Amino acid sequence: MKKVIITAFTALVLFSCQNDQTADSSGSEAAAAKATLRSCATQDVLEAQLKADPTLAIRMNEIEAFTNKTLLTGKLVNGKIQIPVVVNVLYRTTAENISNAQIQSQIDVLNKDFNAQNSDYNSVPALFAGVKANVGISFVLDQVIRKSTTKTSWGTNDAMKKTAQGGLAPTSPTTKLNLWACTIGGGILGYAQFPGGASSTDGVVIDSKYFGLSGSANAPYNLGRTGTHEVGHWMNLRHIWGDATCGSDLVSDTPTHNTANYGIPAYPHYSTCSGTPVEMTMNYMDYTDDAGMYMFSNGQKNRMAAIFVSGGARYSFGQP
């Protein structure tokens, strides 16, 4: 297992998750349906965020320092955290206007995945059984807001979160998790804002084709795990490979990965990184298909919990 390493890269605020084979700007449904891989345009998004807000790196480093101090003291949240969720649906077509049932299915997936109630939780290999975690955070659907639009796609510049650009502004973003369901375009599945970003753009965007379990959800991303992955980012988790060859995700009990994994890798999948021969490919923060990811680690659980303590970046979400 690797040591936690803090680098300047912790300033990354936004991850934009996309299908590697459909990274063109068209974002057509036909192209997206053919995609089999996901990847992230992290560098472009990072540069855009830092250019737009020069203080972002400072805030992110402060949050990282607070997180590490909290983990060292062991003063994490006592009791269960329940987060109200507002879902903002932006639609042009009937398929984009996802049903309440499909929306609820995504909330149900989040509750199962973050509480070790997912049916594949017991599929975690024995090697990682000692670190698999019940995160203990639950979600409740608070409100669904719908808006018809003429836009065919929204991109990753947060236009869907801005009324002036035809989107829907977040509702009570300091106390409620806002999700946007819309066609993002470019084959992109979803993206999330890390703690430290502006409240006016805080939340998670998920393409309506990969939202929840039913309706327009497209295999192999039809099990709601895009939502789980992105909410993980919203709760301060990094990609498990640290967005670098043998990089760090700032968590001590996840093995160092060579890079992202795709599809459903056969177990054991070996790393060539020093000291960590078997990769945790079934972790929600890897890039496997929905059916290939089904666990968080205890280290990830503690990292998420740290942002909800007094003084933490998302403390307000944990209050009654």
Short mmCIF file of C-alpha atoms in Angstrom, two decimals:
data_model
loop_
_atom_site.label_atom_id
_atom_site.label_comp_id
_atom_site.label_asym_id
_atom_site.label_seq_id
_atom_site.Cartn_x
_atom_site.Cartn_y
_atom_site.Cartn_z
CA MET A 1 0.00 0.00 0.00
CA LYS A 2 1.22 3.47 -0.82
CA LYS A 3 1.99 6.46 1.31
CA VAL A 4 -0.08 9.65 1.00
CA ILE A 5 1.68 12.23 -1.15
CA ILE A 6 0.54 15.84 -1.35
CA THR A 7 1.42 17.64 -4.56
CA ALA A 8 0.43 20.78 -6.41
CA PHE A 9 -1.95 18.61 -8.40
CA THR A 10 -4.31 18.56 -5.42
CA ALA A 11 -5.54 21.89 -6.75
CA LEU A 12 -7.64 20.00 -9.29
CA VAL A 13 -11.26 21.05 -8.80
CA LEU A 14 -13.12 19.38 -11.60
CA PHE A 15 -13.01 16.04 -13.32
CA SER A 16 -14.68 15.60 -16.71
CA CYS A 17 -15.37 11.92 -17.30
CA GLN A 18 -15.79 10.89 -20.89
CA ASN A 19 -15.83 7.98 -23.26
CA ASP A 20 -12.39 7.78 -24.83
CA GLN A 21 -13.69 6.62 -28.17
CA THR A 22 -16.15 9.53 -28.49
CA ALA A 23 -14.08 12.48 -27.36
CA ASP A 24 -15.14 14.56 -30.35
CA SER A 25 -17.22 17.71 -29.84
CA SER A 26 -20.37 16.36 -31.48
CA GLY A 27 -21.50 14.25 -28.53
CA SER A 28 -24.00 12.40 -30.74
CA GLU A 29 -26.02 9.65 -29.12
CA ALA A 30 -24.98 7.23 -31.87
CA ALA A 31 -21.30 7.79 -31.13
CA ALA A 32 -21.84 7.56 -27.38
CA ALA A 33 -23.64 4.25 -27.77
CA LYS A 34 -20.57 2.77 -29.47
CA ALA A 35 -18.17 3.89 -26.75
CA THR A 36 -16.60 1.28 -24.53
CA LEU A 37 -14.00 3.24 -22.55
CA ARG A 38 -14.06 6.20 -20.24
CA SER A 39 -11.33 8.72 -19.57
CA CYS A 40 -10.94 12.26 -18.22
CA ALA A 41 -9.89 15.53 -19.88
CA THR A 42 -8.32 16.50 -16.57
CA GLN A 43 -5.52 18.75 -17.76
CA ASP A 44 -7.71 21.01 -19.90
CA VAL A 45 -10.28 21.31 -17.11
CA LEU A 46 -7.59 21.99 -14.51
CA GLU A 47 -6.05 24.76 -16.58
CA ALA A 48 -9.46 26.34 -17.18
CA GLN A 49 -10.38 26.29 -13.49
CA LEU A 50 -7.08 27.72 -12.32
CA LYS A 51 -7.19 30.43 -14.96
CA ALA A 52 -10.74 31.40 -13.99
CA ASP A 53 -9.94 31.45 -10.25
CA PRO A 54 -6.29 32.03 -9.26
CA THR A 55 -7.16 31.47 -5.58
CA LEU A 56 -8.40 27.96 -6.24
CA ALA A 57 -5.05 26.29 -5.62
CA ILE A 58 -4.76 28.04 -2.26
CA ARG A 59 -8.22 26.91 -1.15
CA MET A 60 -7.61 23.36 -2.29
CA ASN A 61 -4.29 23.19 -0.45
CA GLU A 62 -5.95 24.52 2.71
CA ILE A 63 -8.64 21.83 2.45
CA GLU A 64 -5.96 19.19 1.93
CA ALA A 65 -4.05 20.38 4.99
CA PHE A 66 -7.25 20.33 7.07
CA THR A 67 -8.11 16.84 5.79
CA ASN A 68 -4.71 15.45 6.72
CA LYS A 69 -4.82 17.05 10.17
CA THR A 70 -8.29 15.59 10.75
CA LEU A 71 -7.16 12.13 9.68
CA LEU A 72 -4.18 12.33 12.03
CA THR A 73 -6.31 13.34 15.02
CA GLY A 74 -9.00 10.79 14.20
CA LYS A 75 -11.78 13.28 14.99
CA LEU A 76 -14.25 12.24 12.32
CA VAL A 77 -18.02 12.53 12.13
CA ASN A 78 -20.04 10.79 14.81
CA GLY A 79 -23.41 9.56 13.59
CA LYS A 80 -24.92 9.18 10.14
CA ILE A 81 -24.84 11.92 7.52
CA GLN A 82 -27.91 12.30 5.31
CA ILE A 83 -27.58 14.59 2.31
CA PRO A 84 -30.63 16.10 0.57
CA VAL A 85 -30.36 15.95 -3.22
CA VAL A 86 -31.82 18.32 -5.79
CA VAL A 87 -31.96 16.97 -9.34
CA ASN A 88 -32.02 19.53 -12.15
CA VAL A 89 -33.25 18.04 -15.43
CA LEU A 90 -32.48 19.93 -18.64
CA TYR A 91 -34.12 18.35 -21.67
CA ARG A 92 -34.73 18.85 -25.36
CA THR A 93 -36.00 15.38 -26.17
CA THR A 94 -38.34 12.99 -24.39
CA ALA A 95 -35.40 10.69 -23.61
CA GLU A 96 -33.52 13.55 -21.92
CA ASN A 97 -36.56 14.32 -19.75
CA ILE A 98 -35.76 11.36 -17.52
CA SER A 99 -38.54 9.99 -15.35
CA ASN A 100 -38.91 10.34 -11.61
CA ALA A 101 -38.42 6.58 -11.41
CA GLN A 102 -35.04 6.85 -13.17
CA ILE A 103 -34.06 9.71 -10.87
CA GLN A 104 -35.01 7.72 -7.78
CA SER A 105 -33.04 4.74 -9.08
CA GLN A 106 -29.88 6.90 -9.01
CA ILE A 107 -30.57 7.95 -5.43
CA ASP A 108 -31.09 4.28 -4.55
CA VAL A 109 -27.76 3.34 -6.14
CA LEU A 110 -25.96 6.05 -4.17
CA ASN A 111 -27.51 4.81 -0.94
CA LYS A 112 -26.52 1.23 -1.64
CA ASP A 113 -23.00 2.00 -2.82
CA PHE A 114 -22.18 4.38 0.03
CA ASN A 115 -23.62 2.00 2.65
CA ALA A 116 -22.15 -1.32 1.47
CA GLN A 117 -25.60 -2.56 0.49
CA ASN A 118 -24.81 -3.08 -3.19
CA SER A 119 -25.36 -6.68 -4.28
CA ASP A 120 -21.78 -6.99 -5.57
CA TYR A 121 -20.14 -5.75 -2.34
CA ASN A 122 -19.34 -9.32 -1.33
CA SER A 123 -17.50 -9.82 -4.62
CA VAL A 124 -14.54 -7.84 -3.22
CA PRO A 125 -11.52 -10.20 -3.31
CA ALA A 126 -10.11 -11.53 -0.04
CA LEU A 127 -6.97 -9.45 -0.55
CA PHE A 128 -9.00 -6.25 -0.11
CA ALA A 129 -11.71 -7.54 2.23
CA GLY A 130 -9.97 -6.03 5.23
CA VAL A 131 -10.20 -2.50 3.83
CA LYS A 132 -13.56 -2.49 2.07
CA ALA A 133 -15.77 0.16 3.65
CA ASN A 134 -19.28 1.06 4.60
CA VAL A 135 -19.00 4.83 4.12
CA GLY A 136 -22.21 5.46 6.07
CA ILE A 137 -23.49 8.46 4.11
CA SER A 138 -27.05 8.42 2.82
CA PHE A 139 -28.98 10.50 0.31
CA VAL A 140 -32.61 11.58 0.11
CA LEU A 141 -34.31 13.09 -2.92
CA ASP A 142 -35.36 16.60 -1.94
CA GLN A 143 -36.63 18.11 -5.20
CA VAL A 144 -36.74 17.61 -8.97
CA ILE A 145 -36.62 20.72 -11.16
CA ARG A 146 -37.23 20.43 -14.90
CA LYS A 147 -36.55 22.86 -17.72
CA SER A 148 -37.06 22.51 -21.44
CA THR A 149 -34.20 23.71 -23.63
CA THR A 150 -33.23 23.96 -27.26
CA LYS A 151 -29.61 23.04 -26.55
CA THR A 152 -28.35 19.81 -28.05
CA SER A 153 -25.41 19.62 -25.63
CA TRP A 154 -24.00 21.61 -22.70
CA GLY A 155 -20.25 20.97 -22.58
CA THR A 156 -18.15 21.21 -19.40
CA ASN A 157 -18.04 24.96 -18.77
CA ASP A 158 -20.89 24.80 -16.22
CA ALA A 159 -23.42 26.42 -18.58
CA MET A 160 -26.10 24.03 -17.32
CA LYS A 161 -25.69 25.60 -13.86
CA LYS A 162 -26.26 29.18 -15.03
CA THR A 163 -29.70 30.68 -15.64
CA ALA A 164 -28.25 33.33 -17.95
CA GLN A 165 -26.98 30.55 -20.22
CA GLY A 166 -30.27 28.68 -20.25
CA GLY A 167 -29.47 26.33 -17.38
CA LEU A 168 -30.69 25.92 -13.81
CA ALA A 169 -28.84 27.54 -10.92
CA PRO A 170 -28.15 25.25 -7.95
CA THR A 171 -30.69 25.20 -5.14
CA SER A 172 -29.25 25.82 -1.64
CA PRO A 173 -25.80 24.57 -2.71
CA THR A 174 -24.26 24.89 0.77
CA THR A 175 -26.75 22.42 2.26
CA LYS A 176 -28.01 20.35 -0.68
CA LEU A 177 -26.19 18.27 -3.26
CA ASN A 178 -27.28 19.43 -6.71
CA LEU A 179 -27.22 16.96 -9.59
CA TRP A 180 -27.74 18.05 -13.19
CA ALA A 181 -29.09 15.54 -15.72
CA CYS A 182 -28.54 16.68 -19.28
CA THR A 183 -26.72 15.84 -22.50
CA ILE A 184 -23.17 17.02 -21.90
CA GLY A 185 -21.80 16.22 -25.34
CA GLY A 186 -18.48 14.95 -26.60
CA GLY A 187 -19.22 11.48 -25.22
CA ILE A 188 -18.80 12.81 -21.69
CA LEU A 189 -20.46 10.79 -18.93
CA GLY A 190 -20.28 13.32 -16.09
CA TYR A 191 -18.14 15.61 -13.97
CA ALA A 192 -18.06 16.92 -10.42
CA GLN A 193 -16.77 19.91 -8.52
CA PHE A 194 -14.44 19.29 -5.61
CA PRO A 195 -14.76 21.00 -2.23
CA GLY A 196 -13.27 24.47 -2.54
CA GLY A 197 -15.00 25.55 -5.74
CA ALA A 198 -17.61 28.30 -5.98
CA SER A 199 -21.00 27.47 -4.45
CA SER A 200 -22.69 28.87 -7.58
CA THR A 201 -21.33 25.92 -9.58
CA ASP A 202 -21.16 23.28 -6.86
CA GLY A 203 -22.51 19.83 -7.55
CA VAL A 204 -22.38 16.94 -10.02
CA VAL A 205 -23.34 16.75 -13.69
CA ILE A 206 -24.35 13.38 -15.16
CA ASP A 207 -25.32 12.80 -18.76
CA SER A 208 -28.94 11.65 -18.84
CA LYS A 209 -27.91 8.51 -20.76
CA TYR A 210 -25.90 7.34 -17.73
CA PHE A 211 -28.19 8.52 -14.95
CA GLY A 212 -29.53 5.74 -12.73
CA LEU A 213 -30.77 2.31 -13.76
CA SER A 214 -33.68 2.74 -16.10
CA GLY A 215 -35.10 4.72 -19.00
CA SER A 216 -32.29 6.18 -21.11
CA ALA A 217 -29.40 4.54 -19.20
CA ASN A 218 -26.96 2.95 -21.65
CA ALA A 219 -24.78 -0.13 -21.00
CA PRO A 220 -22.01 -0.57 -19.93
CA TYR A 221 -22.72 2.52 -17.81
CA ASN A 222 -26.30 1.67 -16.85
CA LEU A 223 -25.89 0.74 -13.17
CA GLY A 224 -25.69 4.25 -11.74
CA ARG A 225 -21.97 4.03 -10.99
CA THR A 226 -21.18 7.24 -12.92
CA GLY A 227 -23.15 8.95 -10.15
CA THR A 228 -21.26 7.06 -7.44
CA HIS A 229 -17.90 7.91 -9.03
CA GLU A 230 -18.74 11.60 -9.43
CA VAL A 231 -20.20 12.00 -5.95
CA GLY A 232 -16.94 10.45 -4.73
CA HIS A 233 -15.13 13.36 -6.39
CA TRP A 234 -17.61 15.81 -4.84
CA MET A 235 -16.62 14.32 -1.47
CA ASN A 236 -12.92 14.95 -2.17
CA LEU A 237 -11.80 11.62 -3.63
CA ARG A 238 -9.26 11.51 -6.45
CA HIS A 239 -9.01 8.94 -9.20
CA ILE A 240 -7.36 5.84 -7.81
CA TRP A 241 -4.36 6.13 -10.17
CA GLY A 242 -3.79 9.76 -9.14
CA ASP A 243 -4.06 10.97 -12.74
CA ALA A 244 -0.42 10.06 -13.29
CA THR A 245 1.58 6.91 -13.98
CA CYS A 246 1.90 5.23 -10.55
CA GLY A 247 0.41 8.41 -9.07
CA SER A 248 -1.15 8.98 -5.65
CA ASP A 249 -4.85 9.34 -4.85
CA LEU A 250 -3.88 10.68 -1.38
CA VAL A 251 -5.31 7.57 0.29
CA SER A 252 -3.05 5.16 2.17
CA ASP A 253 -4.90 1.85 1.77
CA THR A 254 -5.51 1.84 -1.98
CA PRO A 255 -2.79 0.23 -4.09
CA THR A 256 -0.80 2.36 -6.49
CA HIS A 257 -2.11 1.88 -10.03
CA ASN A 258 -0.16 2.18 -13.25
CA THR A 259 -3.02 4.11 -14.80
CA ALA A 260 -6.78 3.89 -15.26
CA ASN A 261 -8.38 0.50 -15.88
CA TYR A 262 -11.16 -0.10 -18.38
CA GLY A 263 -13.85 -2.66 -19.02
CA ILE A 264 -13.93 -5.39 -16.34
CA PRO A 265 -10.33 -6.54 -15.75
CA ALA A 266 -9.75 -10.14 -14.78
CA TYR A 267 -8.60 -10.52 -11.17
CA PRO A 268 -5.82 -10.31 -10.18
CA HIS A 269 -4.73 -7.38 -12.32
CA TYR A 270 -1.08 -6.68 -11.64
CA SER A 271 0.63 -3.31 -11.35
CA THR A 272 4.27 -2.68 -12.18
CA CYS A 273 4.38 0.17 -9.63
CA SER A 274 6.74 -0.35 -6.73
CA GLY A 275 5.37 -2.33 -3.78
CA THR A 276 1.79 -2.84 -4.99
CA PRO A 277 1.50 -5.83 -7.32
CA VAL A 278 -2.32 -6.17 -7.40
CA GLU A 279 -4.52 -3.23 -8.34
CA MET A 280 -7.90 -2.48 -6.74
CA THR A 281 -9.68 -2.37 -10.08
CA MET A 282 -13.10 -2.80 -8.46
CA ASN A 283 -12.81 0.57 -6.68
CA TYR A 284 -15.44 3.15 -7.58
CA MET A 285 -12.72 5.68 -8.38
CA ASP A 286 -11.18 3.63 -11.18
CA TYR A 287 -12.50 3.77 -14.78
CA THR A 288 -13.95 0.30 -15.17
CA ASP A 289 -17.44 -0.42 -16.48
CA ASP A 290 -20.28 0.02 -14.01
CA ALA A 291 -20.38 -3.73 -13.39
CA GLY A 292 -16.66 -3.73 -12.61
CA MET A 293 -16.68 -1.24 -9.70
CA TYR A 294 -18.21 -2.03 -6.32
CA MET A 295 -16.17 -0.79 -3.34
CA PHE A 296 -14.69 2.14 -1.46
CA SER A 297 -11.78 1.61 0.94
CA ASN A 298 -11.59 2.60 4.61
CA GLY A 299 -9.03 5.23 3.70
CA GLN A 300 -11.42 6.73 1.18
CA LYS A 301 -14.21 6.59 3.76
CA ASN A 302 -12.12 8.54 6.26
CA ARG A 303 -11.07 11.06 3.64
CA MET A 304 -14.71 11.70 2.76
CA ALA A 305 -15.72 11.90 6.41
CA ALA A 306 -13.08 14.56 7.08
CA ILE A 307 -14.88 17.17 4.97
CA PHE A 308 -18.02 16.89 7.10
CA VAL A 309 -16.45 17.64 10.51
CA SER A 310 -16.56 21.09 12.08
CA GLY A 311 -14.30 23.30 9.99
CA GLY A 312 -14.49 20.94 7.04
CA ALA A 313 -15.34 22.11 3.54
CA ARG A 314 -18.76 20.42 3.57
CA TYR A 315 -19.57 20.69 7.26
CA SER A 316 -22.90 22.42 6.49
CA PHE A 317 -24.15 19.31 4.66
CA GLY A 318 -23.88 17.19 7.77
CA GLN A 319 -26.09 19.42 9.91
CA PRO A 320 -29.78 18.76 10.65
#
